[in-house]
């Protein structure tokens, strides 16, 4: 079978934009395992008697099924990255050990973090689906990202609703949103730097080329990142947290 490797050619227009999504994909299997475990533990710990609680439990079960299928799809994506020479096991290993440290936190804190990750993911997904500044073409990887983004937007409320049902408070949600944003931003930047540094060393990208692609991506996506920041701040506003 012919493999159009994720890493052999930049599937997303240029290498910088491609590596942005490759780095996100490296974060996802462990990140999604974290939200799956938090929501699964909540399903087991909660009292789901009553019609509305039962309906929320059903949504939570659907959420877990969707995240599990995202996880499988991104494992296959990351296998293709590995086939192109990217040291996926080492890069994913660092993400997994960082996520492992969060696994021992109390359930309410894990749920607040899961809600924060889901909220940020849904805000990013809404921007990604807006157009070619983020995703280009209709190849396998672009289609995977569009499908994943649509499902993230569709179930964006579930982790938060489950958290509120188990008593997660406003202060904890606000603190975890800040922590999650820092965690995502730092890990994404670190992974992108590692991928792009490899590309420069292998001659696939020059330093000047990297600067040009980075500037173009930053200019075209700045309004989207602005909307993500505003959406995050808006969610911290107490009137919006009810
Ligand atoms: Fe997902
Ligand atoms: Fe999700």
mmCIF file of C-alpha atoms and ligand atoms in Angstrom:
data_model
loop_
_atom_site.group_PDB
_atom_site.id
_atom_site.type_symbol
_atom_site.label_atom_id
_atom_site.label_comp_id
_atom_site.label_asym_id
_atom_site.label_seq_id
_atom_site.Cartn_x
_atom_site.Cartn_y
_atom_site.Cartn_z
ATOM 1 C CA UNK A 1 0.000 0.000 0.000
ATOM 2 C CA UNK A 2 1.281 3.441 -0.846
ATOM 3 C CA UNK A 3 1.728 5.557 2.246
ATOM 4 C CA UNK A 4 1.492 9.325 1.854
ATOM 5 C CA UNK A 5 3.544 9.896 4.945
ATOM 6 C CA UNK A 6 2.591 12.693 7.271
ATOM 7 C CA UNK A 7 6.214 13.683 7.578
ATOM 8 C CA UNK A 8 7.605 13.059 4.095
ATOM 9 C CA UNK A 9 5.809 15.993 2.505
ATOM 10 C CA UNK A 10 4.095 18.858 4.285
ATOM 11 C CA UNK A 11 0.483 17.778 3.921
ATOM 12 C CA UNK A 12 -0.784 21.117 5.201
ATOM 13 C CA UNK A 13 0.650 23.614 2.743
ATOM 14 C CA UNK A 14 3.963 24.298 4.455
ATOM 15 C CA UNK A 15 6.099 22.588 7.053
ATOM 16 C CA UNK A 16 5.418 24.997 9.933
ATOM 17 C CA UNK A 17 1.632 24.672 9.646
ATOM 18 C CA UNK A 18 2.005 20.901 9.215
ATOM 19 C CA UNK A 19 4.156 20.612 12.334
ATOM 20 C CA UNK A 20 1.615 22.609 14.369
ATOM 21 C CA UNK A 21 -0.910 19.822 13.786
ATOM 22 C CA UNK A 22 1.700 17.038 14.054
ATOM 23 C CA UNK A 23 2.687 18.372 17.489
ATOM 24 C CA UNK A 24 -0.974 18.497 18.533
ATOM 25 C CA UNK A 25 -1.398 14.894 17.396
ATOM 26 C CA UNK A 26 1.574 13.831 19.537
ATOM 27 C CA UNK A 27 -0.184 15.347 22.562
ATOM 28 C CA UNK A 28 -3.513 13.710 21.898
ATOM 29 C CA UNK A 29 -3.301 9.987 22.784
ATOM 30 C CA UNK A 30 -2.151 10.739 26.349
ATOM 31 C CA UNK A 31 -4.287 13.873 26.681
ATOM 32 C CA UNK A 32 -7.396 12.035 25.577
ATOM 33 C CA UNK A 33 -6.592 9.129 27.908
ATOM 34 C CA UNK A 34 -6.610 11.674 30.750
ATOM 35 C CA UNK A 35 -10.078 13.070 29.926
ATOM 36 C CA UNK A 36 -11.458 9.565 29.216
ATOM 37 C CA UNK A 37 -10.245 8.322 32.628
ATOM 38 C CA UNK A 38 -11.611 11.378 34.461
ATOM 39 C CA UNK A 39 -15.072 11.093 32.886
ATOM 40 C CA UNK A 40 -15.130 7.276 33.251
ATOM 41 C CA UNK A 41 -14.254 7.566 36.959
ATOM 42 C CA UNK A 42 -16.984 10.201 37.341
ATOM 43 C CA UNK A 43 -19.529 7.895 35.673
ATOM 44 C CA UNK A 44 -18.652 5.235 38.243
ATOM 45 C CA UNK A 45 -18.605 7.622 41.219
ATOM 46 C CA UNK A 46 -21.705 9.708 40.491
ATOM 47 C CA UNK A 47 -25.353 9.264 41.419
ATOM 48 C CA UNK A 48 -27.179 9.084 38.086
ATOM 49 C CA UNK A 49 -30.703 8.452 39.324
ATOM 50 C CA UNK A 50 -33.348 10.687 37.758
ATOM 51 C CA UNK A 51 -34.091 11.427 34.113
ATOM 52 C CA UNK A 52 -31.729 14.383 33.621
ATOM 53 C CA UNK A 53 -28.871 12.632 35.441
ATOM 54 C CA UNK A 54 -29.444 9.520 33.337
ATOM 55 C CA UNK A 55 -29.363 11.626 30.181
ATOM 56 C CA UNK A 56 -26.072 13.242 31.275
ATOM 57 C CA UNK A 57 -24.641 9.790 32.006
ATOM 58 C CA UNK A 58 -25.595 8.702 28.457
ATOM 59 C CA UNK A 59 -23.868 11.800 27.051
ATOM 60 C CA UNK A 60 -20.791 11.015 29.140
ATOM 61 C CA UNK A 61 -20.707 7.471 27.781
ATOM 62 C CA UNK A 62 -20.960 8.826 24.211
ATOM 63 C CA UNK A 63 -18.178 11.302 25.038
ATOM 64 C CA UNK A 64 -15.916 8.418 26.123
ATOM 65 C CA UNK A 65 -16.694 6.488 22.918
ATOM 66 C CA UNK A 66 -15.880 9.542 20.766
ATOM 67 C CA UNK A 67 -12.628 10.323 22.592
ATOM 68 C CA UNK A 68 -11.592 6.663 22.317
ATOM 69 C CA UNK A 69 -12.075 6.757 18.544
ATOM 70 C CA UNK A 70 -10.086 10.022 18.329
ATOM 71 C CA UNK A 71 -7.319 8.362 20.302
ATOM 72 C CA UNK A 72 -7.221 5.397 17.880
ATOM 73 C CA UNK A 73 -7.161 7.713 14.848
ATOM 74 C CA UNK A 74 -4.305 9.795 16.262
ATOM 75 C CA UNK A 75 -2.305 6.692 17.180
ATOM 76 C CA UNK A 76 -2.465 5.720 13.486
ATOM 77 C CA UNK A 77 -1.522 9.305 12.487
ATOM 78 C CA UNK A 78 1.446 9.169 14.880
ATOM 79 C CA UNK A 79 2.499 5.773 13.484
ATOM 80 C CA UNK A 80 2.724 7.409 10.061
ATOM 81 C CA UNK A 81 4.819 10.193 11.610
ATOM 82 C CA UNK A 82 7.128 7.528 13.072
ATOM 83 C CA UNK A 83 7.455 5.887 9.639
ATOM 84 C CA UNK A 84 8.725 9.237 8.332
ATOM 85 C CA UNK A 85 11.553 9.206 10.890
ATOM 86 C CA UNK A 86 10.077 11.309 13.691
ATOM 87 C CA UNK A 87 11.071 9.839 17.121
ATOM 88 C CA UNK A 88 7.431 9.490 18.107
ATOM 89 C CA UNK A 89 7.969 7.064 20.995
ATOM 90 C CA UNK A 90 10.367 9.425 22.768
ATOM 91 C CA UNK A 91 8.224 12.521 22.148
ATOM 92 C CA UNK A 92 5.001 10.789 23.228
ATOM 93 C CA UNK A 93 6.793 9.301 26.236
ATOM 94 C CA UNK A 94 7.477 12.717 27.743
ATOM 95 C CA UNK A 95 3.854 13.751 27.263
ATOM 96 C CA UNK A 96 2.673 10.472 28.822
ATOM 97 C CA UNK A 97 4.850 10.881 31.908
ATOM 98 C CA UNK A 98 3.619 14.469 32.417
ATOM 99 C CA UNK A 99 0.006 13.297 32.105
ATOM 100 C CA UNK A 100 0.736 10.405 34.475
ATOM 101 C CA UNK A 101 1.575 12.929 37.197
ATOM 102 C CA UNK A 102 -1.925 14.418 36.849
ATOM 103 C CA UNK A 103 -3.571 10.996 37.155
ATOM 104 C CA UNK A 104 -3.073 10.885 40.926
ATOM 105 C CA UNK A 105 -4.977 14.146 41.536
ATOM 106 C CA UNK A 106 -8.402 14.001 43.238
ATOM 107 C CA UNK A 107 -11.316 13.273 40.900
ATOM 108 C CA UNK A 108 -12.790 16.798 41.140
ATOM 109 C CA UNK A 109 -9.455 18.363 40.129
ATOM 110 C CA UNK A 110 -9.098 15.924 37.231
ATOM 111 C CA UNK A 111 -12.626 16.762 36.103
ATOM 112 C CA UNK A 112 -11.892 20.497 36.284
ATOM 113 C CA UNK A 113 -8.759 19.948 34.206
ATOM 114 C CA UNK A 114 -10.670 17.744 31.759
ATOM 115 C CA UNK A 115 -13.283 20.489 31.355
ATOM 116 C CA UNK A 116 -10.513 23.034 30.749
ATOM 117 C CA UNK A 117 -8.766 20.883 28.136
ATOM 118 C CA UNK A 118 -12.088 20.243 26.425
ATOM 119 C CA UNK A 119 -12.981 23.930 26.468
ATOM 120 C CA UNK A 120 -9.647 24.971 24.946
ATOM 121 C CA UNK A 121 -9.850 22.158 22.397
ATOM 122 C CA UNK A 122 -13.347 23.228 21.335
ATOM 123 C CA UNK A 123 -12.274 26.890 21.010
ATOM 124 C CA UNK A 124 -9.305 25.859 18.861
ATOM 125 C CA UNK A 125 -11.489 23.472 16.835
ATOM 126 C CA UNK A 126 -13.947 26.257 15.997
ATOM 127 C CA UNK A 127 -11.076 28.352 14.588
ATOM 128 C CA UNK A 128 -9.481 25.445 12.715
ATOM 129 C CA UNK A 129 -12.751 24.797 10.878
ATOM 130 C CA UNK A 130 -12.912 28.411 9.692
ATOM 131 C CA UNK A 131 -10.548 28.036 6.778
ATOM 132 C CA UNK A 132 -7.217 27.642 5.037
ATOM 133 C CA UNK A 133 -5.230 29.739 7.495
ATOM 134 C CA UNK A 134 -5.205 26.587 9.643
ATOM 135 C CA UNK A 135 -5.995 23.565 7.489
ATOM 136 C CA UNK A 136 -5.401 23.185 3.766
ATOM 137 C CA UNK A 137 -6.485 20.609 1.217
ATOM 138 C CA UNK A 138 -8.664 17.567 1.561
ATOM 139 C CA UNK A 139 -6.105 14.837 2.168
ATOM 140 C CA UNK A 140 -6.297 12.132 4.823
ATOM 141 C CA UNK A 141 -4.802 14.217 7.613
ATOM 142 C CA UNK A 142 -6.896 17.311 6.881
ATOM 143 C CA UNK A 143 -10.065 15.190 6.822
ATOM 144 C CA UNK A 144 -9.110 13.554 10.135
ATOM 145 C CA UNK A 145 -8.627 16.946 11.776
ATOM 146 C CA UNK A 146 -11.942 18.310 10.440
ATOM 147 C CA UNK A 147 -13.805 15.237 11.763
ATOM 148 C CA UNK A 148 -12.069 15.487 15.137
ATOM 149 C CA UNK A 149 -12.731 19.232 15.412
ATOM 150 C CA UNK A 150 -16.442 18.771 14.629
ATOM 151 C CA UNK A 151 -16.791 16.132 17.353
ATOM 152 C CA UNK A 152 -14.889 18.295 19.857
ATOM 153 C CA UNK A 153 -17.343 21.141 19.247
ATOM 154 C CA UNK A 154 -20.286 18.719 19.504
ATOM 155 C CA UNK A 155 -19.328 17.369 22.940
ATOM 156 C CA UNK A 156 -17.681 20.497 24.359
ATOM 157 C CA UNK A 157 -20.162 20.786 27.249
ATOM 158 C CA UNK A 158 -20.019 17.186 28.523
ATOM 159 C CA UNK A 159 -16.937 17.218 30.793
ATOM 160 C CA UNK A 160 -18.098 20.501 32.381
ATOM 161 C CA UNK A 161 -21.629 19.208 32.968
ATOM 162 C CA UNK A 162 -20.274 16.014 34.530
ATOM 163 C CA UNK A 163 -17.923 18.074 36.720
ATOM 164 C CA UNK A 164 -20.761 20.302 37.963
ATOM 165 C CA UNK A 165 -22.865 17.200 38.688
ATOM 166 C CA UNK A 166 -20.058 15.983 40.943
ATOM 167 C CA UNK A 167 -19.641 19.352 42.684
ATOM 168 C CA UNK A 168 -16.652 20.935 40.904
ATOM 169 C CA UNK A 169 -16.704 24.608 41.893
ATOM 170 C CA UNK A 170 -16.015 27.860 40.041
ATOM 171 C CA UNK A 171 -12.648 28.540 41.694
ATOM 172 C CA UNK A 172 -11.317 25.118 40.815
ATOM 173 C CA UNK A 173 -12.565 25.403 37.230
ATOM 174 C CA UNK A 174 -10.972 28.843 36.803
ATOM 175 C CA UNK A 175 -7.614 27.743 38.256
ATOM 176 C CA UNK A 176 -7.587 24.614 36.111
ATOM 177 C CA UNK A 177 -8.367 26.597 32.953
ATOM 178 C CA UNK A 178 -5.282 28.753 33.531
ATOM 179 C CA UNK A 179 -3.175 25.675 34.307
ATOM 180 C CA UNK A 180 -4.461 23.795 31.258
ATOM 181 C CA UNK A 181 -3.745 26.750 28.951
ATOM 182 C CA UNK A 182 -0.174 27.001 30.275
ATOM 183 C CA UNK A 183 0.320 23.253 30.042
ATOM 184 C CA UNK A 184 -1.007 23.039 26.466
ATOM 185 C CA UNK A 185 0.879 26.124 25.286
ATOM 186 C CA UNK A 186 4.210 24.967 26.716
ATOM 187 C CA UNK A 187 3.919 21.368 25.540
ATOM 188 C CA UNK A 188 2.773 22.344 22.064
ATOM 189 C CA UNK A 189 5.646 24.844 21.722
ATOM 190 C CA UNK A 190 8.189 22.294 22.971
ATOM 191 C CA UNK A 191 7.005 19.600 20.557
ATOM 192 C CA UNK A 192 6.907 22.003 17.610
ATOM 193 C CA UNK A 193 10.432 23.211 18.408
ATOM 194 C CA UNK A 194 11.690 19.612 18.504
ATOM 195 C CA UNK A 195 9.999 18.689 15.212
ATOM 196 C CA UNK A 196 11.146 21.839 13.407
ATOM 197 C CA UNK A 197 14.693 21.569 14.753
ATOM 198 C CA UNK A 198 14.863 18.069 13.238
ATOM 199 C CA UNK A 199 13.572 19.482 9.939
ATOM 200 C CA UNK A 200 16.280 22.155 9.912
ATOM 201 C CA UNK A 201 19.025 19.668 10.775
ATOM 202 C CA UNK A 202 17.869 17.282 8.031
ATOM 203 C CA UNK A 203 17.856 20.096 5.452
ATOM 204 C CA UNK A 204 14.096 20.001 4.861
ATOM 205 C CA UNK A 205 13.751 23.575 6.082
ATOM 206 C CA UNK A 206 16.136 26.532 6.234
ATOM 207 C CA UNK A 207 16.248 28.965 9.133
ATOM 208 C CA UNK A 208 14.968 31.744 6.872
ATOM 209 C CA UNK A 209 12.242 29.492 5.506
ATOM 210 C CA UNK A 210 11.151 28.694 9.053
ATOM 211 C CA UNK A 211 10.973 32.389 9.934
ATOM 212 C CA UNK A 212 8.875 33.158 6.862
ATOM 213 C CA UNK A 213 6.453 30.282 7.441
ATOM 214 C CA UNK A 214 6.182 31.084 11.147
ATOM 215 C CA UNK A 215 5.446 34.768 10.420
ATOM 216 C CA UNK A 216 2.830 33.879 7.799
ATOM 217 C CA UNK A 217 1.098 31.405 10.136
ATOM 218 C CA UNK A 218 1.185 33.881 13.041
ATOM 219 C CA UNK A 219 -0.282 36.700 10.934
ATOM 220 C CA UNK A 220 -3.049 34.580 9.426
ATOM 221 C CA UNK A 221 -4.059 32.870 12.675
ATOM 222 C CA UNK A 222 -3.670 35.848 15.035
ATOM 223 C CA UNK A 223 -7.399 36.733 14.885
ATOM 224 C CA UNK A 224 -8.239 33.088 15.663
ATOM 225 C CA UNK A 225 -5.832 32.950 18.609
ATOM 226 C CA UNK A 226 -7.358 36.232 19.797
ATOM 227 C CA UNK A 227 -10.836 34.687 19.707
ATOM 228 C CA UNK A 228 -9.533 31.634 21.624
ATOM 229 C CA UNK A 229 -8.070 33.925 24.311
ATOM 230 C CA UNK A 230 -11.317 35.936 24.528
ATOM 231 C CA UNK A 231 -13.378 32.734 24.703
ATOM 232 C CA UNK A 232 -11.205 31.471 27.558
ATOM 233 C CA UNK A 233 -11.515 34.720 29.508
ATOM 234 C CA UNK A 234 -15.281 34.807 28.869
ATOM 235 C CA UNK A 235 -15.650 31.324 30.332
ATOM 236 C CA UNK A 236 -14.009 32.551 33.565
ATOM 237 C CA UNK A 237 -16.625 35.251 33.968
ATOM 238 C CA UNK A 238 -18.772 34.102 36.894
ATOM 239 C CA UNK A 239 -22.053 34.885 35.139
ATOM 240 C CA UNK A 240 -21.045 32.477 32.359
ATOM 241 C CA UNK A 241 -20.157 29.654 34.751
ATOM 242 C CA UNK A 242 -23.644 29.026 36.075
HETATM 243 FE FE1 LIG B 1 -10.879 14.272 21.034
HETATM 244 FE FE1 LIG B 2 -13.122 16.116 23.405
#
